[in-house]
PDB file of C-alpha atoms in Angstrom:
ATOM      1  CA  MET A   1      34.848  86.777  81.201  1.00  0.00           C
ATOM      2  CA  ARG A   2      37.012  88.139  83.943  1.00  0.00           C
ATOM      3  CA  ARG A   3      36.254  91.565  85.412  1.00  0.00           C
ATOM      4  CA  ARG A   4      38.521  94.266  84.482  1.00  0.00           C
ATOM      5  CA  GLY A   5      40.960  96.396  86.463  1.00  0.00           C
ATOM      6  CA  ALA A   6      42.197  99.987  86.351  1.00  0.00           C
ATOM      7  CA  VAL A   7      43.922 101.467  83.385  1.00  0.00           C
ATOM      8  CA  GLN A   8      47.444 100.283  83.157  1.00  0.00           C
ATOM      9  CA  ARG A   9      48.813 101.181  79.813  1.00  0.00           C
ATOM     10  CA  LYS A  10      51.978 102.581  78.350  1.00  0.00           C
ATOM     11  CA  LEU A  11      51.511 106.493  78.568  1.00  0.00           C
ATOM     12  CA  PRO A  12      52.106 108.464  75.394  1.00  0.00           C
ATOM     13  CA  CYS A  13      55.106 110.776  75.493  1.00  0.00           C
ATOM     14  CA  LEU A  14      54.579 114.653  75.432  1.00  0.00           C
ATOM     15  CA  PHE A  15      56.784 114.706  72.421  1.00  0.00           C
ATOM     16  CA  VAL A  16      57.162 112.604  69.267  1.00  0.00           C
ATOM     17  CA  THR A  17      60.007 110.271  70.017  1.00  0.00           C
ATOM     18  CA  GLU A  18      62.612 108.647  67.892  1.00  0.00           C
ATOM     19  CA  VAL A  19      64.865 105.614  68.479  1.00  0.00           C
ATOM     20  CA  LYS A  20      68.545 106.084  68.329  1.00  0.00           C
ATOM     21  CA  GLU A  21      70.922 103.115  68.406  1.00  0.00           C
ATOM     22  CA  GLU A  22      73.832 103.098  70.890  1.00  0.00           C
ATOM     23  CA  PRO A  23      76.604 101.257  69.227  1.00  0.00           C
ATOM     24  CA  SER A  24      78.753 101.319  72.352  1.00  0.00           C
ATOM     25  CA  ALA A  25      75.997  99.557  74.314  1.00  0.00           C
ATOM     26  CA  LYS A  26      75.520  96.433  72.345  1.00  0.00           C
ATOM     27  CA  ARG A  27      76.052  94.237  75.413  1.00  0.00           C
ATOM     28  CA  GLN A  28      73.355  96.102  77.307  1.00  0.00           C
ATOM     29  CA  ARG A  29      69.855  94.905  77.567  1.00  0.00           C
ATOM     30  CA  GLN A  30      68.572  97.834  75.591  1.00  0.00           C
ATOM     31  CA  PRO A  31      71.313  98.992  73.056  1.00  0.00           C
ATOM     32  CA  PHE A  32      69.255 101.956  71.952  1.00  0.00           C
ATOM     33  CA  LYS A  33      67.647 105.144  73.379  1.00  0.00           C
ATOM     34  CA  VAL A  34      64.144 106.456  72.915  1.00  0.00           C
ATOM     35  CA  LEU A  35      64.674 110.312  72.683  1.00  0.00           C
ATOM     36  CA  ALA A  36      62.217 113.094  72.424  1.00  0.00           C
ATOM     37  CA  THR A  37      62.094 115.424  69.271  1.00  0.00           C
ATOM     38  CA  GLU A  38      60.934 118.951  69.607  1.00  0.00           C
ATOM     39  CA  THR A  39      57.475 118.184  68.049  1.00  0.00           C
ATOM     40  CA  LEU A  40      54.563 117.868  70.465  1.00  0.00           C
ATOM     41  CA  ASN A  41      52.828 114.540  70.234  1.00  0.00           C
ATOM     42  CA  GLU A  42      49.331 114.694  68.310  1.00  0.00           C
ATOM     43  CA  LYS A  43      47.810 112.636  71.241  1.00  0.00           C
ATOM     44  CA  ALA A  44      48.851 115.300  73.702  1.00  0.00           C
ATOM     45  CA  LEU A  45      47.438 118.070  71.588  1.00  0.00           C
ATOM     46  CA  GLU A  46      44.140 116.089  71.111  1.00  0.00           C
ATOM     47  CA  ALA A  47      43.897 115.681  74.918  1.00  0.00           C
ATOM     48  CA  ASP A  48      44.258 119.443  75.396  1.00  0.00           C
ATOM     49  CA  ILE A  49      47.707 119.228  77.048  1.00  0.00           C
ATOM     50  CA  TYR A  50      47.852 123.109  77.475  1.00  0.00           C
ATOM     51  CA  ASN A  51      45.081 122.847  80.075  1.00  0.00           C
ATOM     52  CA  ALA A  52      46.332 119.671  81.731  1.00  0.00           C
ATOM     53  CA  ILE A  53      47.577 119.395  85.321  1.00  0.00           C
ATOM     54  CA  PRO A  54      51.274 118.484  85.634  1.00  0.00           C
ATOM     55  CA  THR A  55      52.328 116.130  88.394  1.00  0.00           C
ATOM     56  CA  GLU A  56      55.432 114.532  89.497  1.00  0.00           C
ATOM     57  CA  LYS A  57      56.193 111.004  88.019  1.00  0.00           C
ATOM     58  CA  VAL A  58      57.181 108.932  91.072  1.00  0.00           C
ATOM     59  CA  ASP A  59      59.722 106.100  90.618  1.00  0.00           C
ATOM     60  CA  GLY A  60      58.182 102.948  91.880  1.00  0.00           C
ATOM     61  CA  THR A  61      55.970  99.983  90.822  1.00  0.00           C
ATOM     62  CA  CYS A  62      52.294 100.442  89.826  1.00  0.00           C
ATOM     63  CA  CYS A  63      49.571  99.099  92.197  1.00  0.00           C
ATOM     64  CA  TYR A  64      45.794  99.236  92.166  1.00  0.00           C
ATOM     65  CA  VAL A  65      43.082  99.165  94.813  1.00  0.00           C
ATOM     66  CA  THR A  66      39.827  97.279  94.122  1.00  0.00           C
ATOM     67  CA  THR A  67      37.653  94.708  95.790  1.00  0.00           C
ATOM     68  CA  TYR A  68      38.630  91.105  96.412  1.00  0.00           C
ATOM     69  CA  LYS A  69      36.702  88.592  98.568  1.00  0.00           C
ATOM     70  CA  GLY A  70      34.167  91.400  99.110  1.00  0.00           C
ATOM     71  CA  ARG A  71      36.738  93.656 100.634  1.00  0.00           C
ATOM     72  CA  PRO A  72      39.046  96.516  99.383  1.00  0.00           C
ATOM     73  CA  TYR A  73      42.476  95.001  98.468  1.00  0.00           C
ATOM     74  CA  LEU A  74      45.763  96.089  97.132  1.00  0.00           C
ATOM     75  CA  TRP A  75      46.585  94.563  93.691  1.00  0.00           C
ATOM     76  CA  ALA A  76      50.159  94.308  92.207  1.00  0.00           C
ATOM     77  CA  ARG A  77      50.909  94.742  88.503  1.00  0.00           C
ATOM     78  CA  LEU A  78      51.335  91.615  86.604  1.00  0.00           C
ATOM     79  CA  ASP A  79      51.607  91.634  82.751  1.00  0.00           C
ATOM     80  CA  ARG A  80      50.596  88.320  81.020  1.00  0.00           C
ATOM     81  CA  ARG A  81      53.397  87.645  78.579  1.00  0.00           C
ATOM     82  CA  PRO A  82      53.820  85.257  75.680  1.00  0.00           C
ATOM     83  CA  ASN A  83      56.088  82.189  76.119  1.00  0.00           C
ATOM     84  CA  LYS A  84      59.455  82.077  74.240  1.00  0.00           C
ATOM     85  CA  GLN A  85      58.128  80.294  71.148  1.00  0.00           C
ATOM     86  CA  ALA A  86      55.183  82.730  70.771  1.00  0.00           C
ATOM     87  CA  GLU A  87      57.335  85.793  71.430  1.00  0.00           C
ATOM     88  CA  LYS A  88      59.770  84.637  68.819  1.00  0.00           C
ATOM     89  CA  ARG A  89      56.978  84.172  66.350  1.00  0.00           C
ATOM     90  CA  PHE A  90      55.495  87.518  67.187  1.00  0.00           C
ATOM     91  CA  LYS A  91      58.760  89.330  66.654  1.00  0.00           C
ATOM     92  CA  GLN A  92      59.321  87.693  63.299  1.00  0.00           C
ATOM     93  CA  PHE A  93      55.874  88.878  62.277  1.00  0.00           C
ATOM     94  CA  LEU A  94      56.597  92.329  63.321  1.00  0.00           C
ATOM     95  CA  TYR A  95      59.840  92.540  61.490  1.00  0.00           C
ATOM     96  CA  SER A  96      58.134  91.412  58.309  1.00  0.00           C
ATOM     97  CA  LEU A  97      54.814  93.326  58.379  1.00  0.00           C
ATOM     98  CA  GLU A  98      55.166  95.861  61.250  1.00  0.00           C
ATOM     99  CA  ASP A  99      51.458  95.601  62.215  1.00  0.00           C
ATOM    100  CA  CYS A 100      50.845  93.756  65.422  1.00  0.00           C
ATOM    101  CA  LYS A 101      47.000  93.873  65.020  1.00  0.00           C
ATOM    102  CA  GLU A 102      47.215  91.387  62.225  1.00  0.00           C
ATOM    103  CA  PHE A 103      49.046  88.792  64.204  1.00  0.00           C
ATOM    104  CA  ILE A 104      46.926  85.720  65.294  1.00  0.00           C
ATOM    105  CA  TRP A 105      47.434  84.570  68.808  1.00  0.00           C
ATOM    106  CA  ASN A 106      46.656  81.105  70.221  1.00  0.00           C
ATOM    107  CA  PHE A 107      45.240  82.048  73.582  1.00  0.00           C
ATOM    108  CA  GLU A 108      45.368  78.624  74.955  1.00  0.00           C
ATOM    109  CA  GLU A 109      49.116  77.900  74.185  1.00  0.00           C
ATOM    110  CA  ASP A 110      50.887  81.176  73.531  1.00  0.00           C
ATOM    111  CA  PHE A 111      50.896  82.729  77.033  1.00  0.00           C
ATOM    112  CA  LYS A 112      52.616  82.033  80.281  1.00  0.00           C
ATOM    113  CA  PRO A 113      50.189  80.965  82.986  1.00  0.00           C
ATOM    114  CA  VAL A 114      48.857  83.539  85.433  1.00  0.00           C
ATOM    115  CA  PRO A 115      47.062  83.006  88.806  1.00  0.00           C
ATOM    116  CA  ASP A 116      43.329  82.368  88.635  1.00  0.00           C
ATOM    117  CA  THR A 117      42.920  85.680  90.399  1.00  0.00           C
ATOM    118  CA  TRP A 118      44.613  87.689  87.592  1.00  0.00           C
ATOM    119  CA  ILE A 119      42.411  90.404  86.039  1.00  0.00           C
ATOM    120  CA  PRO A 120      43.248  92.448  82.785  1.00  0.00           C
ATOM    121  CA  ALA A 121      43.498  96.179  83.007  1.00  0.00           C
ATOM    122  CA  LYS A 122      40.474  98.141  81.870  1.00  0.00           C
ATOM    123  CA  GLU A 123      41.857  99.296  78.513  1.00  0.00           C
ATOM    124  CA  VAL A 124      42.716  95.823  77.433  1.00  0.00           C
ATOM    125  CA  GLU A 125      40.672  94.940  74.298  1.00  0.00           C
ATOM    126  CA  PHE A 126      38.751  91.666  73.971  1.00  0.00           C
ATOM    127  CA  SER A 127      38.106  89.381  71.109  1.00  0.00           C
ATOM    128  CA  ASN A 128      35.684  86.474  71.445  1.00  0.00           C
ATOM    129  CA  GLY A 129      35.940  86.644  75.193  1.00  0.00           C
ATOM    130  CA  ASN A 130      39.771  86.699  75.180  1.00  0.00           C
ATOM    131  CA  PRO A 131      41.956  89.731  76.191  1.00  0.00           C
ATOM    132  CA  LEU A 132      44.107  90.994  73.257  1.00  0.00           C
ATOM    133  CA  PRO A 133      47.714  91.758  73.805  1.00  0.00           C
ATOM    134  CA  ASP A 134      49.150  95.279  73.304  1.00  0.00           C
ATOM    135  CA  GLU A 135      51.737  96.296  70.730  1.00  0.00           C
ATOM    136  CA  ASN A 136      54.480  94.589  72.751  1.00  0.00           C
ATOM    137  CA  GLY A 137      52.617  91.296  72.945  1.00  0.00           C
ATOM    138  CA  HIS A 138      51.727  91.858  76.586  1.00  0.00           C
ATOM    139  CA  MET A 139      48.460  91.819  78.471  1.00  0.00           C
ATOM    140  CA  PRO A 140      48.562  94.387  81.381  1.00  0.00           C
ATOM    141  CA  GLY A 141      46.826  93.210  84.486  1.00  0.00           C
ATOM    142  CA  TRP A 142      46.722  92.769  88.165  1.00  0.00           C
ATOM    143  CA  VAL A 143      46.792  90.210  90.963  1.00  0.00           C
ATOM    144  CA  PRO A 144      45.552  90.645  94.577  1.00  0.00           C
ATOM    145  CA  VAL A 145      48.188  90.992  97.176  1.00  0.00           C
ATOM    146  CA  GLU A 146      47.464  88.404  99.928  1.00  0.00           C
ATOM    147  CA  LYS A 147      48.479  88.921 103.499  1.00  0.00           C
ATOM    148  CA  ASN A 148      51.973  87.656 104.274  1.00  0.00           C
ATOM    149  CA  SER A 149      52.544  87.250 100.521  1.00  0.00           C
ATOM    150  CA  LYS A 150      56.197  86.064  99.796  1.00  0.00           C
ATOM    151  CA  GLN A 151      56.273  87.067  96.183  1.00  0.00           C
ATOM    152  CA  TYR A 152      54.696  90.477  96.960  1.00  0.00           C
ATOM    153  CA  CYS A 153      56.038  90.942 100.455  1.00  0.00           C
ATOM    154  CA  TRP A 154      56.900  94.685  99.939  1.00  0.00           C
ATOM    155  CA  HIS A 155      53.425  95.323  98.711  1.00  0.00           C
ATOM    156  CA  SER A 156      51.764  93.484 101.668  1.00  0.00           C
ATOM    157  CA  SER A 157      54.022  95.476 104.087  1.00  0.00           C
ATOM    158  CA  VAL A 158      52.006  98.656 103.321  1.00  0.00           C
ATOM    159  CA  VAL A 159      48.493  97.163 103.868  1.00  0.00           C
ATOM    160  CA  ASN A 160      46.724  95.880 106.941  1.00  0.00           C
ATOM    161  CA  TYR A 161      43.483  94.006 105.857  1.00  0.00           C
ATOM    162  CA  GLU A 162      42.288  93.670 109.431  1.00  0.00           C
ATOM    163  CA  ALA A 163      42.291  97.378 109.889  1.00  0.00           C
ATOM    164  CA  GLU A 164      41.530  97.870 106.188  1.00  0.00           C
ATOM    165  CA  ILE A 165      44.168 100.605 105.886  1.00  0.00           C
ATOM    166  CA  ALA A 166      47.264 101.463 103.825  1.00  0.00           C
ATOM    167  CA  LEU A 167      50.356 103.390 104.553  1.00  0.00           C
ATOM    168  CA  VAL A 168      50.341 106.389 102.254  1.00  0.00           C
ATOM    169  CA  LEU A 169      52.725 109.305 101.501  1.00  0.00           C
ATOM    170  CA  LYS A 170      50.966 112.595 100.534  1.00  0.00           C
ATOM    171  CA  HIS A 171      50.961 116.252 100.996  1.00  0.00           C
ATOM    172  CA  HIS A 172      50.152 117.646 104.458  1.00  0.00           C
ATOM    173  CA  ALA A 173      47.638 120.425 104.866  1.00  0.00           C
ATOM    174  CA  ASP A 174      50.536 122.753 105.566  1.00  0.00           C
ATOM    175  CA  PRO A 175      52.257 123.814 102.298  1.00  0.00           C
ATOM    176  CA  GLY A 176      55.783 122.340 101.782  1.00  0.00           C
ATOM    177  CA  LEU A 177      55.251 119.416 104.204  1.00  0.00           C
ATOM    178  CA  LEU A 178      54.699 115.815 103.335  1.00  0.00           C
ATOM    179  CA  GLU A 179      52.811 113.370 105.561  1.00  0.00           C
ATOM    180  CA  ILE A 180      52.950 109.681 106.149  1.00  0.00           C
ATOM    181  CA  SER A 181      49.554 108.322 107.549  1.00  0.00           C
ATOM    182  CA  PRO A 182      47.222 105.346 107.333  1.00  0.00           C
ATOM    183  CA  VAL A 183      44.464 105.835 104.786  1.00  0.00           C
ATOM    184  CA  PRO A 184      41.394 103.550 104.679  1.00  0.00           C
ATOM    185  CA  LEU A 185      41.549 101.251 101.721  1.00  0.00           C
ATOM    186  CA  ALA A 186      37.938 102.160 101.032  1.00  0.00           C
ATOM    187  CA  GLU A 187      39.078 105.712 100.188  1.00  0.00           C
ATOM    188  CA  LEU A 188      41.532 104.414  97.646  1.00  0.00           C
ATOM    189  CA  LEU A 189      39.073 102.171  95.660  1.00  0.00           C
ATOM    190  CA  GLU A 190      39.569 102.134  91.975  1.00  0.00           C
ATOM    191  CA  GLN A 191      42.719 104.212  92.280  1.00  0.00           C
ATOM    192  CA  THR A 192      46.149 103.520  91.022  1.00  0.00           C
ATOM    193  CA  LEU A 193      49.179 104.250  93.130  1.00  0.00           C
ATOM    194  CA  GLU A 194      52.906 103.859  93.071  1.00  0.00           C
ATOM    195  CA  LEU A 195      54.817 101.562  95.670  1.00  0.00           C
ATOM    196  CA  ILE A 196      58.159 103.182  96.506  1.00  0.00           C
ATOM    197  CA  GLY A 197      60.771 102.096  99.038  1.00  0.00           C
ATOM    198  CA  THR A 198      63.859 100.260  99.973  1.00  0.00           C
ATOM    199  CA  ASN A 199      63.530  97.296  97.662  1.00  0.00           C
ATOM    200  CA  ILE A 200      61.843  98.994  94.693  1.00  0.00           C
ATOM    201  CA  ASN A 201      63.658 100.289  91.543  1.00  0.00           C
ATOM    202  CA  ALA A 202      67.021 100.601  93.454  1.00  0.00           C
ATOM    203  CA  ASN A 203      65.354 102.950  96.041  1.00  0.00           C
ATOM    204  CA  PRO A 204      65.848 106.340  94.315  1.00  0.00           C
ATOM    205  CA  TYR A 205      64.423 108.198  97.399  1.00  0.00           C
ATOM    206  CA  GLY A 206      66.707 106.503  99.996  1.00  0.00           C
ATOM    207  CA  LEU A 207      63.889 105.080 102.139  1.00  0.00           C
ATOM    208  CA  GLY A 208      64.760 102.787 104.917  1.00  0.00           C
ATOM    209  CA  SER A 209      67.716 100.306 104.879  1.00  0.00           C
ATOM    210  CA  ARG A 210      68.327  96.584 104.219  1.00  0.00           C
ATOM    211  CA  LYS A 211      67.932  95.922 107.953  1.00  0.00           C
ATOM    212  CA  GLN A 212      64.781  98.074 108.375  1.00  0.00           C
ATOM    213  CA  PRO A 213      63.020  98.319 104.880  1.00  0.00           C
ATOM    214  CA  VAL A 214      60.523 101.142 104.483  1.00  0.00           C
ATOM    215  CA  HIS A 215      57.850 101.090 101.737  1.00  0.00           C
ATOM    216  CA  LEU A 216      54.965 103.384 101.049  1.00  0.00           C
ATOM    217  CA  LEU A 217      52.163 104.033  98.618  1.00  0.00           C
ATOM    218  CA  VAL A 218      51.866 107.290  96.677  1.00  0.00           C
ATOM    219  CA  PRO A 219      48.473 107.980  94.806  1.00  0.00           C
ATOM    220  CA  HIS A 220      49.074 108.848  91.211  1.00  0.00           C
ATOM    221  CA  GLY A 221      48.744 112.502  90.683  1.00  0.00           C
ATOM    222  CA  ALA A 222      49.338 113.303  94.358  1.00  0.00           C
ATOM    223  CA  PHE A 223      52.188 115.727  93.818  1.00  0.00           C
ATOM    224  CA  GLU A 224      51.087 118.541  91.516  1.00  0.00           C
ATOM    225  CA  ILE A 225      53.956 120.656  90.089  1.00  0.00           C
ATOM    226  CA  LYS A 226      53.304 124.197  91.234  1.00  0.00           C
ATOM    227  CA  ASN A 227      55.728 125.989  88.920  1.00  0.00           C
ATOM    228  CA  PRO A 228      55.771 123.902  85.733  1.00  0.00           C
ATOM    229  CA  PRO A 229      57.788 124.823  82.632  1.00  0.00           C
ATOM    230  CA  SER A 230      56.084 125.822  79.388  1.00  0.00           C
ATOM    231  CA  LEU A 231      55.536 122.955  76.977  1.00  0.00           C
ATOM    232  CA  ASN A 232      58.839 123.754  75.069  1.00  0.00           C
ATOM    233  CA  GLN A 233      61.690 121.265  75.026  1.00  0.00           C
ATOM    234  CA  ASN A 234      64.334 123.796  75.933  1.00  0.00           C
ATOM    235  CA  ASP A 235      62.332 125.219  78.798  1.00  0.00           C
ATOM    236  CA  ILE A 236      61.625 121.682  80.173  1.00  0.00           C
ATOM    237  CA  LEU A 237      65.233 120.798  79.931  1.00  0.00           C
ATOM    238  CA  SER A 238      66.130 123.953  81.826  1.00  0.00           C
ATOM    239  CA  TRP A 239      63.567 123.125  84.472  1.00  0.00           C
ATOM    240  CA  PHE A 240      64.853 119.558  84.929  1.00  0.00           C
ATOM    241  CA  GLU A 241      68.452 120.740  85.235  1.00  0.00           C
ATOM    242  CA  GLY A 242      68.138 124.183  86.888  1.00  0.00           C
ATOM    243  CA  CYS A 243      65.546 124.023  89.767  1.00  0.00           C
ATOM    244  CA  ASN A 244      64.970 122.012  92.874  1.00  0.00           C
ATOM    245  CA  GLU A 245      61.439 121.135  91.766  1.00  0.00           C
ATOM    246  CA  GLY A 246      62.766 119.648  88.570  1.00  0.00           C
ATOM    247  CA  LYS A 247      64.806 116.975  90.403  1.00  0.00           C
ATOM    248  CA  VAL A 248      62.076 114.355  89.629  1.00  0.00           C
ATOM    249  CA  GLU A 249      61.953 111.220  87.365  1.00  0.00           C
ATOM    250  CA  GLY A 250      59.550 112.941  85.053  1.00  0.00           C
ATOM    251  CA  ILE A 251      56.222 114.649  84.597  1.00  0.00           C
ATOM    252  CA  VAL A 252      52.801 113.135  84.095  1.00  0.00           C
ATOM    253  CA  TRP A 253      50.078 115.527  82.684  1.00  0.00           C
ATOM    254  CA  HIS A 254      46.571 114.743  83.760  1.00  0.00           C
ATOM    255  CA  CYS A 255      44.239 115.938  81.035  1.00  0.00           C
ATOM    256  CA  ARG A 256      40.574 116.928  81.358  1.00  0.00           C
ATOM    257  CA  ASP A 257      39.372 113.931  79.279  1.00  0.00           C
ATOM    258  CA  GLY A 258      41.247 111.564  81.631  1.00  0.00           C
ATOM    259  CA  CYS A 259      44.229 110.983  79.153  1.00  0.00           C
ATOM    260  CA  LEU A 260      47.614 110.813  80.839  1.00  0.00           C
ATOM    261  CA  ILE A 261      50.773 112.129  79.040  1.00  0.00           C
ATOM    262  CA  LYS A 262      54.305 111.618  80.282  1.00  0.00           C
ATOM    263  CA  LEU A 263      57.798 112.851  79.852  1.00  0.00           C
ATOM    264  CA  HIS A 264      60.767 111.076  81.477  1.00  0.00           C
ATOM    265  CA  ARG A 265      64.201 112.550  81.984  1.00  0.00           C
ATOM    266  CA  HIS A 266      65.568 109.884  79.801  1.00  0.00           C
ATOM    267  CA  HIS A 267      63.551 111.231  76.929  1.00  0.00           C
ATOM    268  CA  LEU A 268      65.743 114.279  77.010  1.00  0.00           C
ATOM    269  CA  GLY A 269      68.937 112.447  77.539  1.00  0.00           C
ATOM    270  CA  LEU A 270      69.102 113.238  81.276  1.00  0.00           C
ATOM    271  CA  CYS A 271      70.154 110.855  83.975  1.00  0.00           C
ATOM    272  CA  TRP A 272      68.006 109.247  86.640  1.00  0.00           C
ATOM    273  CA  PRO A 273      68.309 108.436  89.500  1.00  0.00           C
ATOM    274  CA  LEU A 274      69.785 111.611  91.085  1.00  0.00           C
ATOM    275  CA  ALA A 275      71.918 111.861  94.176  1.00  0.00           C
ATOM    276  CA  GLU A 276      69.254 114.251  95.633  1.00  0.00           C
ATOM    277  CA  THR A 277      65.668 114.257  94.628  1.00  0.00           C
ATOM    278  CA  TYR A 278      62.851 116.897  95.051  1.00  0.00           C
ATOM    279  CA  LEU A 279      60.770 114.379  96.937  1.00  0.00           C
ATOM    280  CA  ASN A 280      63.583 114.039  99.493  1.00  0.00           C
ATOM    281  CA  SER A 281      64.182 117.732  99.923  1.00  0.00           C
ATOM    282  CA  GLN A 282      60.898 118.240 101.733  1.00  0.00           C
ATOM    283  CA  PRO A 283      60.212 117.779 105.396  1.00  0.00           C
ATOM    284  CA  VAL A 284      57.769 115.030 106.432  1.00  0.00           C
ATOM    285  CA  VAL A 285      55.489 114.363 109.442  1.00  0.00           C
ATOM    286  CA  VAL A 286      54.070 111.092 110.624  1.00  0.00           C
ATOM    287  CA  SER A 287      50.425 111.119 111.608  1.00  0.00           C
ATOM    288  CA  PHE A 288      49.395 107.786 113.014  1.00  0.00           C
ATOM    289  CA  ASN A 289      47.383 107.396 116.277  1.00  0.00           C
ATOM    290  CA  ARG A 290      47.126 103.750 116.959  1.00  0.00           C
ATOM    291  CA  ASN A 291      44.203 104.263 119.338  1.00  0.00           C
ATOM    292  CA  ASP A 292      42.124 104.930 116.220  1.00  0.00           C
ATOM    293  CA  TYR A 293      42.314 101.201 115.280  1.00  0.00           C
ATOM    294  CA  ASP A 294      40.852  98.176 117.123  1.00  0.00           C
ATOM    295  CA  CYS A 295      43.628  95.723 116.205  1.00  0.00           C
ATOM    296  CA  ASP A 296      47.127  94.846 117.267  1.00  0.00           C
ATOM    297  CA  PHE A 297      49.882  95.678 114.773  1.00  0.00           C
ATOM    298  CA  GLY A 298      52.659  93.030 114.641  1.00  0.00           C
ATOM    299  CA  PRO A 299      55.830  94.321 116.535  1.00  0.00           C
ATOM    300  CA  LYS A 300      57.846  94.034 113.179  1.00  0.00           C
ATOM    301  CA  SER A 301      55.319  95.624 110.929  1.00  0.00           C
ATOM    302  CA  LEU A 302      55.611  99.116 109.415  1.00  0.00           C
ATOM    303  CA  PHE A 303      52.248  99.960 111.003  1.00  0.00           C
ATOM    304  CA  HIS A 304      53.726  99.385 114.456  1.00  0.00           C
ATOM    305  CA  HIS A 305      56.880 101.305 113.748  1.00  0.00           C
ATOM    306  CA  PHE A 306      55.001 104.250 112.126  1.00  0.00           C
ATOM    307  CA  SER A 307      52.507 104.408 115.030  1.00  0.00           C
ATOM    308  CA  ASN A 308      55.568 104.828 117.435  1.00  0.00           C
ATOM    309  CA  LEU A 309      56.626 107.764 115.389  1.00  0.00           C
ATOM    310  CA  ASP A 310      53.128 109.584 115.573  1.00  0.00           C
ATOM    311  CA  GLY A 311      53.606 113.344 115.599  1.00  0.00           C
ATOM    312  CA  GLN A 312      57.306 113.272 114.825  1.00  0.00           C
ATOM    313  CA  ARG A 313      58.730 115.450 112.090  1.00  0.00           C
ATOM    314  CA  PHE A 314      61.759 114.705 109.836  1.00  0.00           C
ATOM    315  CA  ASP A 315      63.788 116.870 107.495  1.00  0.00           C
ATOM    316  CA  ARG A 316      63.759 114.342 104.811  1.00  0.00           C
ATOM    317  CA  LEU A 317      62.263 110.954 103.941  1.00  0.00           C
ATOM    318  CA  LYS A 318      65.686 109.291 104.184  1.00  0.00           C
ATOM    319  CA  ASP A 319      66.059 110.624 107.847  1.00  0.00           C
ATOM    320  CA  ILE A 320      63.222 108.366 108.990  1.00  0.00           C
ATOM    321  CA  LYS A 321      64.579 105.656 111.433  1.00  0.00           C
ATOM    322  CA  PHE A 322      62.870 103.194 113.660  1.00  0.00           C
ATOM    323  CA  ASP A 323      64.098 102.366 117.180  1.00  0.00           C
ATOM    324  CA  GLY A 324      65.490  98.923 117.882  1.00  0.00           C
TER     325      GLY A 324
END
């Protein structure tokens, strides 16, 4: 049996949601909207949402740090999905019975191949030694990001396995200031993070450029919301639309029992991305003393470029530029 990675599941929404068709959007990939009602989700109430910690939902792609080849490694998200024939059979079954748990999968033939290094996420259930797909027919999981990987080149740009460090965006000790600095991968073990940057999700934070791509890791839960709205849809809507701190993709509440509850702007019919985001309204400082590391960073690497900016402060993330 494969070992299992960090939790990587679809987070429940703060509110009960309903699906509304969009007749004018038939040609779009998703001709419907999932919108929040005013009723709090039972899962959120069971997780004691009123005492949870609200954090900014950062728009990127999910990553995970765990061991590989006996060392801390960055892992990229990779869902194992059914092939076309199996997916068609699965959807027909759902339309007729609406209970995916009764569907019988052929684990040898129904799924697209994944690398031998693939591991399922922790909350994936098993049956007879085989991981069970979720309600969408997918098996969430991870693959290690190898050095100089072409498929995961933006992931590999933020880690240096020789120095065993990653480039991380986080809060500085001074309030209201962000910091970009190298963090030992060992300190990030068993954590999930979000990879953001130039070539991720249309770059909502304006990082780098096509000529000089910039990517960074953000630990999940890193940006706590200091003045959150009350758990009322009108108050949350006003917060998203009426204050600088609300210029975010969404909110993720971290509950005491480990449960995570989310709310995306789209759930309230609001647009994302925005021309200006809260993450890009804060000054940022680079803290990277290359003398702390006994290795040479390649001249084209992000580690080389950021080490040249050690101690420099910028008004916004999008203002960061490299010489040359």
